[in-house]
PDB file of C-alpha atoms in Angstrom:
ATOM      1  CA  UNK K   1    -102.543-100.280 114.982  1.00 52.00           C
ATOM      2  CA  UNK K   2    -105.215-102.485 113.393  1.00 47.00           C
ATOM      3  CA  UNK K   3    -108.747-101.193 113.816  1.00 44.00           C
ATOM      4  CA  UNK K   4    -109.964-104.372 115.514  1.00 48.00           C
ATOM      5  CA  UNK K   5    -107.102-104.350 118.018  1.00 49.00           C
ATOM      6  CA  UNK K   6    -107.549-100.630 118.672  1.00 43.00           C
ATOM      7  CA  UNK K   7    -111.266-101.077 119.290  1.00 42.00           C
ATOM      8  CA  UNK K   8    -110.564-104.025 121.542  1.00 44.00           C
ATOM      9  CA  UNK K   9    -108.134-101.970 123.600  1.00 45.00           C
ATOM     10  CA  UNK K  10    -110.599 -99.084 123.880  1.00 38.00           C
ATOM     11  CA  UNK K  11    -113.504-101.373 124.754  1.00 42.00           C
ATOM     12  CA  UNK K  12    -111.573-103.472 127.272  1.00 38.00           C
ATOM     13  CA  UNK K  13    -114.284-103.140 129.853  1.00 37.00           C
ATOM     14  CA  UNK K  14    -116.755-104.886 127.525  1.00 37.00           C
ATOM     15  CA  UNK K  15    -114.479-107.667 126.338  1.00 36.00           C
ATOM     16  CA  UNK K  16    -112.565-108.537 129.470  1.00 37.00           C
ATOM     17  CA  UNK K  17    -113.537-110.557 132.468  1.00 36.00           C
ATOM     18  CA  UNK K  18    -115.237-109.847 135.761  1.00 38.00           C
ATOM     19  CA  UNK K  19    -113.628-111.979 138.410  1.00 38.00           C
ATOM     20  CA  UNK K  20    -114.389-111.284 142.038  1.00 37.00           C
ATOM     21  CA  UNK K  21    -112.034-114.056 143.111  1.00 39.00           C
ATOM     22  CA  UNK K  22    -109.244-112.738 140.908  1.00 40.00           C
ATOM     23  CA  UNK K  23    -108.256-109.067 140.843  1.00 39.00           C
ATOM     24  CA  UNK K  24    -106.394-108.421 137.564  1.00 41.00           C
ATOM     25  CA  UNK K  25    -103.561-105.976 137.220  1.00 39.00           C
ATOM     26  CA  UNK K  26    -102.937-103.329 134.581  1.00 38.00           C
ATOM     27  CA  UNK K  27    -103.505-103.432 131.711  1.00 40.00           C
ATOM     28  CA  UNK K  28    -106.250-105.816 132.854  1.00 39.00           C
ATOM     29  CA  UNK K  29    -107.247-103.890 135.974  1.00 36.00           C
ATOM     30  CA  UNK K  30    -110.094-102.114 134.200  1.00 35.00           C
ATOM     31  CA  UNK K  31    -111.408-105.388 132.816  1.00 36.00           C
ATOM     32  CA  UNK K  32    -114.671-105.431 134.748  1.00 32.00           C
ATOM     33  CA  UNK K  33    -117.720-105.613 132.484  1.00 34.00           C
ATOM     34  CA  UNK K  34    -121.293-105.275 133.707  1.00 31.00           C
ATOM     35  CA  UNK K  35    -123.094-108.458 134.710  1.00 31.00           C
ATOM     36  CA  UNK K  36    -125.050-109.446 131.607  1.00 34.00           C
ATOM     37  CA  UNK K  37    -127.401-112.392 131.512  1.00 30.00           C
ATOM     38  CA  UNK K  38    -125.498-115.518 130.409  1.00 36.00           C
ATOM     39  CA  UNK K  39    -125.998-116.122 126.723  1.00 36.00           C
ATOM     40  CA  UNK K  40    -124.335-118.189 124.075  1.00 38.00           C
ATOM     41  CA  UNK K  41    -123.048-116.743 120.802  1.00 41.00           C
ATOM     42  CA  UNK K  42    -125.732-116.018 118.282  1.00 38.00           C
ATOM     43  CA  UNK K  43    -125.938-117.720 114.922  1.00 37.00           C
ATOM     44  CA  UNK K  44    -124.609-114.624 113.175  1.00 47.00           C
ATOM     45  CA  UNK K  45    -121.260-114.868 114.977  1.00 60.00           C
ATOM     46  CA  UNK K  46    -121.828-112.103 117.518  1.00 74.00           C
ATOM     47  CA  UNK K  47    -120.167-112.367 120.896  1.00 81.00           C
ATOM     48  CA  UNK K  48    -121.704-114.320 123.736  1.00 86.00           C
ATOM     49  CA  UNK K  49    -121.135-114.258 127.484  1.00 95.00           C
ATOM     50  CA  UNK K  50    -121.229-117.287 129.743  1.00 96.00           C
ATOM     51  CA  UNK K  51    -120.313-118.118 133.302  1.00 97.00           C
ATOM     52  CA  UNK K  52    -116.977-119.912 133.423  1.00 98.00           C
ATOM     53  CA  UNK K  53    -118.436-123.316 134.330  1.00 98.00           C
ATOM     54  CA  UNK K  54    -121.076-123.049 131.608  1.00 97.00           C
ATOM     55  CA  UNK K  55    -118.440-122.018 129.072  1.00 98.00           C
ATOM     56  CA  UNK K  56    -116.302-125.036 129.924  1.00 98.00           C
ATOM     57  CA  UNK K  57    -119.375-127.186 129.415  1.00 97.00           C
ATOM     58  CA  UNK K  58    -119.599-125.915 125.830  1.00 97.00           C
ATOM     59  CA  UNK K  59    -116.169-127.328 124.956  1.00 98.00           C
ATOM     60  CA  UNK K  60    -116.184-130.646 123.121  1.00 98.00           C
ATOM     61  CA  UNK K  61    -113.947-133.386 124.452  1.00 97.00           C
ATOM     62  CA  UNK K  62    -111.658-135.308 122.116  1.00 97.00           C
ATOM     63  CA  UNK K  63    -108.344-137.121 122.157  1.00 95.00           C
ATOM     64  CA  UNK K  64    -105.339-135.064 121.187  1.00 95.00           C
ATOM     65  CA  UNK K  65    -102.750-135.906 118.547  1.00 95.00           C
ATOM     66  CA  UNK K  66     -99.584-133.970 117.760  1.00 96.00           C
ATOM     67  CA  UNK K  67     -98.827-136.033 114.668  1.00 97.00           C
ATOM     68  CA  UNK K  68     -97.498-133.810 111.891  1.00 98.00           C
ATOM     69  CA  UNK K  69     -97.119-130.690 114.021  1.00 98.00           C
ATOM     70  CA  UNK K  70     -94.494-128.135 113.027  1.00 98.00           C
ATOM     71  CA  UNK K  71     -94.442-124.598 114.354  1.00 97.00           C
ATOM     72  CA  UNK K  72     -93.759-123.295 110.844  1.00 97.00           C
ATOM     73  CA  UNK K  73     -97.246-124.427 109.835  1.00 98.00           C
ATOM     74  CA  UNK K  74     -98.491-121.336 111.702  1.00 98.00           C
ATOM     75  CA  UNK K  75     -97.245-118.202 109.931  1.00 97.00           C
ATOM     76  CA  UNK K  76     -95.955-115.567 112.411  1.00 97.00           C
ATOM     77  CA  UNK K  77     -96.011-112.467 112.578  1.00 98.00           C
ATOM     78  CA  UNK K  78     -97.952-110.829 109.763  1.00 98.00           C
ATOM     79  CA  UNK K  79     -98.902-107.223 109.015  1.00 97.00           C
ATOM     80  CA  UNK K  80    -102.457-107.805 107.876  1.00 94.00           C
ATOM     81  CA  UNK K  81    -103.413-104.121 107.565  1.00 94.00           C
ATOM     82  CA  UNK K  82    -100.069-103.124 105.980  1.00 96.00           C
ATOM     83  CA  UNK K  83     -99.497-100.282 108.411  1.00 95.00           C
ATOM     84  CA  UNK K  84     -95.883-101.262 109.107  1.00 96.00           C
ATOM     85  CA  UNK K  85     -96.622-102.904 112.477  1.00 98.00           C
ATOM     86  CA  UNK K  86     -96.690-106.683 112.591  1.00 98.00           C
ATOM     87  CA  UNK K  87     -98.852-108.673 114.987  1.00 98.00           C
ATOM     88  CA  UNK K  88     -96.277-108.661 117.782  1.00 98.00           C
ATOM     89  CA  UNK K  89     -95.997-104.887 117.715  1.00 98.00           C
ATOM     90  CA  UNK K  90     -99.763-104.414 117.439  1.00 98.00           C
ATOM     91  CA  UNK K  91    -100.172-106.345 120.697  1.00 98.00           C
ATOM     92  CA  UNK K  92     -97.395-104.370 122.383  1.00 98.00           C
ATOM     93  CA  UNK K  93     -99.056-101.102 121.376  1.00 98.00           C
ATOM     94  CA  UNK K  94    -102.508-102.242 122.476  1.00 97.00           C
ATOM     95  CA  UNK K  95    -101.459-103.602 125.863  1.00 97.00           C
ATOM     96  CA  UNK K  96     -98.955-100.961 126.921  1.00 98.00           C
ATOM     97  CA  UNK K  97     -99.609 -99.354 130.305  1.00 98.00           C
ATOM     98  CA  UNK K  98     -97.357 -96.531 129.166  1.00 98.00           C
ATOM     99  CA  UNK K  99     -97.333 -96.222 125.393  1.00 97.00           C
ATOM    100  CA  UNK K 100     -93.952 -96.697 123.692  1.00 98.00           C
ATOM    101  CA  UNK K 101     -92.657 -94.232 121.132  1.00 97.00           C
ATOM    102  CA  UNK K 102     -93.329 -95.454 117.615  1.00 96.00           C
ATOM    103  CA  UNK K 103     -90.632 -94.710 115.063  1.00 96.00           C
ATOM    104  CA  UNK K 104     -89.909 -95.596 111.466  1.00 95.00           C
ATOM    105  CA  UNK K 105     -90.971 -99.114 110.425  1.00 94.00           C
ATOM    106  CA  UNK K 106     -92.895 -99.351 113.706  1.00 97.00           C
ATOM    107  CA  UNK K 107     -89.747 -99.403 115.816  1.00 96.00           C
ATOM    108  CA  UNK K 108     -90.884 -99.177 119.429  1.00 97.00           C
ATOM    109  CA  UNK K 109     -88.857 -97.564 122.214  1.00 96.00           C
ATOM    110  CA  UNK K 110     -89.737 -96.890 125.823  1.00 97.00           C
ATOM    111  CA  UNK K 111     -93.101 -97.835 127.245  1.00 98.00           C
ATOM    112  CA  UNK K 112     -94.106-100.225 130.002  1.00 98.00           C
ATOM    113  CA  UNK K 113     -96.316-103.296 130.265  1.00 98.00           C
ATOM    114  CA  UNK K 114     -97.919-105.362 133.023  1.00 98.00           C
ATOM    115  CA  UNK K 115     -97.341-109.105 132.663  1.00 98.00           C
ATOM    116  CA  UNK K 116    -100.350-110.655 134.359  1.00 97.00           C
ATOM    117  CA  UNK K 117     -98.882-114.169 134.409  1.00 98.00           C
ATOM    118  CA  UNK K 118     -96.341-113.154 137.056  1.00 98.00           C
ATOM    119  CA  UNK K 119     -97.748-109.770 138.137  1.00 97.00           C
ATOM    120  CA  UNK K 120     -94.664-107.847 137.049  1.00 98.00           C
ATOM    121  CA  UNK K 121     -94.082-104.555 135.271  1.00 98.00           C
ATOM    122  CA  UNK K 122     -91.775-104.767 132.253  1.00 98.00           C
ATOM    123  CA  UNK K 123     -90.178-101.676 130.715  1.00 98.00           C
ATOM    124  CA  UNK K 124     -88.199-103.355 127.936  1.00 97.00           C
ATOM    125  CA  UNK K 125     -90.252-104.826 125.089  1.00 97.00           C
ATOM    126  CA  UNK K 126     -87.411-107.233 124.332  1.00 96.00           C
ATOM    127  CA  UNK K 127     -88.170-108.922 127.648  1.00 97.00           C
ATOM    128  CA  UNK K 128     -91.728-109.685 126.616  1.00 98.00           C
ATOM    129  CA  UNK K 129     -93.170-112.566 124.644  1.00 98.00           C
ATOM    130  CA  UNK K 130     -96.457-112.349 122.806  1.00 98.00           C
ATOM    131  CA  UNK K 131     -98.092-115.500 124.065  1.00 98.00           C
ATOM    132  CA  UNK K 132    -100.811-117.454 122.331  1.00 98.00           C
ATOM    133  CA  UNK K 133    -102.933-118.187 125.387  1.00 98.00           C
ATOM    134  CA  UNK K 134    -103.721-121.522 123.742  1.00 98.00           C
ATOM    135  CA  UNK K 135    -100.285-122.442 122.343  1.00 98.00           C
ATOM    136  CA  UNK K 136     -99.855-123.295 118.686  1.00 98.00           C
ATOM    137  CA  UNK K 137     -99.055-126.941 119.404  1.00 98.00           C
ATOM    138  CA  UNK K 138    -102.090-127.236 121.679  1.00 98.00           C
ATOM    139  CA  UNK K 139    -104.256-125.684 118.969  1.00 98.00           C
ATOM    140  CA  UNK K 140    -102.878-128.250 116.505  1.00 98.00           C
ATOM    141  CA  UNK K 141    -103.726-131.070 118.908  1.00 97.00           C
ATOM    142  CA  UNK K 142    -107.218-129.687 119.419  1.00 98.00           C
ATOM    143  CA  UNK K 143    -108.362-129.257 115.838  1.00 98.00           C
ATOM    144  CA  UNK K 144    -106.025-126.924 113.951  1.00 98.00           C
ATOM    145  CA  UNK K 145    -104.334-129.888 112.253  1.00 98.00           C
ATOM    146  CA  UNK K 146    -107.434-130.058 110.051  1.00 98.00           C
ATOM    147  CA  UNK K 147    -107.369-126.376 109.122  1.00 98.00           C
ATOM    148  CA  UNK K 148    -106.055-124.790 105.965  1.00 98.00           C
ATOM    149  CA  UNK K 149    -102.738-122.932 106.103  1.00 98.00           C
ATOM    150  CA  UNK K 150    -104.680-119.666 105.811  1.00 98.00           C
ATOM    151  CA  UNK K 151    -106.829-120.537 108.823  1.00 98.00           C
ATOM    152  CA  UNK K 152    -103.776-121.373 110.895  1.00 98.00           C
ATOM    153  CA  UNK K 153    -102.219-118.046 109.927  1.00 98.00           C
ATOM    154  CA  UNK K 154    -105.374-116.273 111.083  1.00 98.00           C
ATOM    155  CA  UNK K 155    -105.176-118.083 114.414  1.00 98.00           C
ATOM    156  CA  UNK K 156    -101.492-117.307 114.891  1.00 98.00           C
ATOM    157  CA  UNK K 157    -102.126-113.591 114.319  1.00 98.00           C
ATOM    158  CA  UNK K 158    -105.529-113.204 115.962  1.00 98.00           C
ATOM    159  CA  UNK K 159    -106.009-109.492 116.602  1.00 97.00           C
ATOM    160  CA  UNK K 160    -109.780-109.808 116.459  1.00 95.00           C
ATOM    161  CA  UNK K 161    -110.030-110.954 120.082  1.00 94.00           C
ATOM    162  CA  UNK K 162    -108.565-108.914 122.916  1.00 88.00           C
ATOM    163  CA  UNK K 163    -107.583-111.983 124.958  1.00 89.00           C
ATOM    164  CA  UNK K 164    -106.161-114.483 122.426  1.00 96.00           C
ATOM    165  CA  UNK K 165    -102.687-112.912 122.411  1.00 98.00           C
ATOM    166  CA  UNK K 166    -101.121-111.370 125.512  1.00 98.00           C
ATOM    167  CA  UNK K 167     -97.816-109.646 126.247  1.00 98.00           C
ATOM    168  CA  UNK K 168     -96.115-111.461 129.131  1.00 98.00           C
ATOM    169  CA  UNK K 169     -92.699-111.861 130.743  1.00 98.00           C
ATOM    170  CA  UNK K 170     -90.256-114.206 129.054  1.00 98.00           C
ATOM    171  CA  UNK K 171     -89.764-116.411 132.113  1.00 97.00           C
ATOM    172  CA  UNK K 172     -93.268-117.736 132.744  1.00 97.00           C
ATOM    173  CA  UNK K 173     -94.036-117.944 129.058  1.00 98.00           C
ATOM    174  CA  UNK K 174     -90.963-120.067 128.342  1.00 97.00           C
ATOM    175  CA  UNK K 175     -91.857-122.281 131.317  1.00 98.00           C
ATOM    176  CA  UNK K 176     -95.385-122.651 129.981  1.00 98.00           C
ATOM    177  CA  UNK K 177     -94.239-123.714 126.527  1.00 97.00           C
ATOM    178  CA  UNK K 178     -96.926-125.878 124.900  1.00 97.00           C
ATOM    179  CA  UNK K 179     -98.562-126.949 128.172  1.00 98.00           C
ATOM    180  CA  UNK K 180    -102.290-126.813 128.852  1.00 98.00           C
ATOM    181  CA  UNK K 181    -103.827-125.837 132.241  1.00 98.00           C
ATOM    182  CA  UNK K 182    -103.568-129.425 133.506  1.00 98.00           C
ATOM    183  CA  UNK K 183     -99.793-129.058 133.208  1.00 98.00           C
ATOM    184  CA  UNK K 184     -99.145-125.353 133.869  1.00 98.00           C
ATOM    185  CA  UNK K 185    -100.807-122.360 135.482  1.00 98.00           C
ATOM    186  CA  UNK K 186     -99.510-118.770 135.862  1.00 98.00           C
ATOM    187  CA  UNK K 187     -97.454-118.242 139.031  1.00 98.00           C
ATOM    188  CA  UNK K 188     -99.407-115.131 140.080  1.00 98.00           C
ATOM    189  CA  UNK K 189    -102.359-116.199 142.239  1.00 93.00           C
ATOM    190  CA  UNK K 190    -104.537-113.378 140.956  1.00 95.00           C
ATOM    191  CA  UNK K 191    -104.072-114.681 137.406  1.00 98.00           C
ATOM    192  CA  UNK K 192    -105.790-118.040 137.950  1.00 98.00           C
ATOM    193  CA  UNK K 193    -109.391-117.182 137.073  1.00 98.00           C
ATOM    194  CA  UNK K 194    -108.385-114.762 134.331  1.00 97.00           C
ATOM    195  CA  UNK K 195    -106.068-117.261 132.662  1.00 98.00           C
ATOM    196  CA  UNK K 196    -108.581-120.106 132.641  1.00 98.00           C
ATOM    197  CA  UNK K 197    -111.277-117.803 131.280  1.00 98.00           C
ATOM    198  CA  UNK K 198    -108.887-116.568 128.566  1.00 98.00           C
ATOM    199  CA  UNK K 199    -108.062-120.182 127.700  1.00 98.00           C
ATOM    200  CA  UNK K 200    -111.702-121.212 127.442  1.00 98.00           C
ATOM    201  CA  UNK K 201    -112.567-118.085 125.456  1.00 98.00           C
ATOM    202  CA  UNK K 202    -109.865-118.832 122.878  1.00 98.00           C
ATOM    203  CA  UNK K 203    -110.942-122.447 122.542  1.00 98.00           C
ATOM    204  CA  UNK K 204    -114.584-121.506 122.091  1.00 98.00           C
ATOM    205  CA  UNK K 205    -113.689-118.767 119.616  1.00 98.00           C
ATOM    206  CA  UNK K 206    -111.811-121.234 117.411  1.00 98.00           C
ATOM    207  CA  UNK K 207    -113.952-124.314 118.138  1.00 98.00           C
ATOM    208  CA  UNK K 208    -111.017-126.219 119.626  1.00 98.00           C
ATOM    209  CA  UNK K 209    -111.525-129.336 121.725  1.00 98.00           C
ATOM    210  CA  UNK K 210    -110.265-130.317 125.187  1.00 98.00           C
ATOM    211  CA  UNK K 211    -108.924-133.605 126.498  1.00 98.00           C
ATOM    212  CA  UNK K 212    -110.099-135.220 129.715  1.00 97.00           C
ATOM    213  CA  UNK K 213    -107.253-134.049 131.985  1.00 98.00           C
ATOM    214  CA  UNK K 214    -107.586-130.505 130.653  1.00 98.00           C
ATOM    215  CA  UNK K 215    -111.342-130.459 131.177  1.00 98.00           C
ATOM    216  CA  UNK K 216    -110.977-131.781 134.727  1.00 98.00           C
ATOM    217  CA  UNK K 217    -108.485-129.054 135.607  1.00 98.00           C
ATOM    218  CA  UNK K 218    -110.623-126.332 134.066  1.00 98.00           C
ATOM    219  CA  UNK K 219    -113.680-127.467 136.020  1.00 98.00           C
ATOM    220  CA  UNK K 220    -111.678-127.617 139.253  1.00 98.00           C
ATOM    221  CA  UNK K 221    -110.445-124.049 138.785  1.00 98.00           C
ATOM    222  CA  UNK K 222    -113.899-122.830 137.774  1.00 98.00           C
ATOM    223  CA  UNK K 223    -115.288-124.007 141.114  1.00 98.00           C
ATOM    224  CA  UNK K 224    -113.154-121.327 142.757  1.00 97.00           C
ATOM    225  CA  UNK K 225    -114.125-118.613 140.242  1.00 98.00           C
ATOM    226  CA  UNK K 226    -117.931-118.408 140.636  1.00 96.00           C
ATOM    227  CA  UNK K 227    -118.218-114.837 139.346  1.00 97.00           C
ATOM    228  CA  UNK K 228    -115.885-115.118 136.373  1.00 98.00           C
ATOM    229  CA  UNK K 229    -117.451-114.578 132.961  1.00 97.00           C
ATOM    230  CA  UNK K 230    -116.204-115.729 129.575  1.00 97.00           C
ATOM    231  CA  UNK K 231    -116.886-113.432 126.637  1.00 95.00           C
ATOM    232  CA  UNK K 232    -115.997-114.590 123.150  1.00 95.00           C
ATOM    233  CA  UNK K 233    -116.832-114.088 119.498  1.00 95.00           C
ATOM    234  CA  UNK K 234    -116.623-117.049 117.110  1.00 96.00           C
ATOM    235  CA  UNK K 235    -113.757-116.568 114.687  1.00 97.00           C
ATOM    236  CA  UNK K 236    -114.873-115.581 111.170  1.00 94.00           C
TER     237      UNK K 236
END
């Protein structure tokens, strides 16, 4: 497993969210950090913590354009540390409630996962998608169209943030598709605050913009999540 992903998994309590209005489920159930003073990210790229409403206020608003988008412009899944496990498998290993057995060429068998989108336990990795919380097409619309191919590859395989990629059930992820929170929210009620905070964290990390409908929805949800914090580190 990559060192950054392993550290993120071990330090979940520092990177995840505290949401009194939303009780997360494993592997997110331990995601309750202390209550630090709200602070933005420092100039040296270190992580910052903000209340959800304040974090949404940091997002720049801009019109979206999907002109020129092709999924192939985001290279999936890479093995950046050359340990035999690609990004998909790194996420599966990091988020497993019960660790799978790891065989030759990082073949995974057994194990179990908690899909927080629908609050279900999954025991077959083939029934899980690794979801980009902010979908690739949405990232393109929000600024990634101006990135280099290398930058888009980094985004598509972001193991440096514990919440950018999540293992979830096929059903809700396929229903979500490329939709933003104004168009889709996870079916599990307890996922609402967590999902919006994850979304905002990813957008702040990668300096992606929001459109008006998206911002309105985020602010509406944030009003019901007064204790939710957003922790993020600007992407290198």
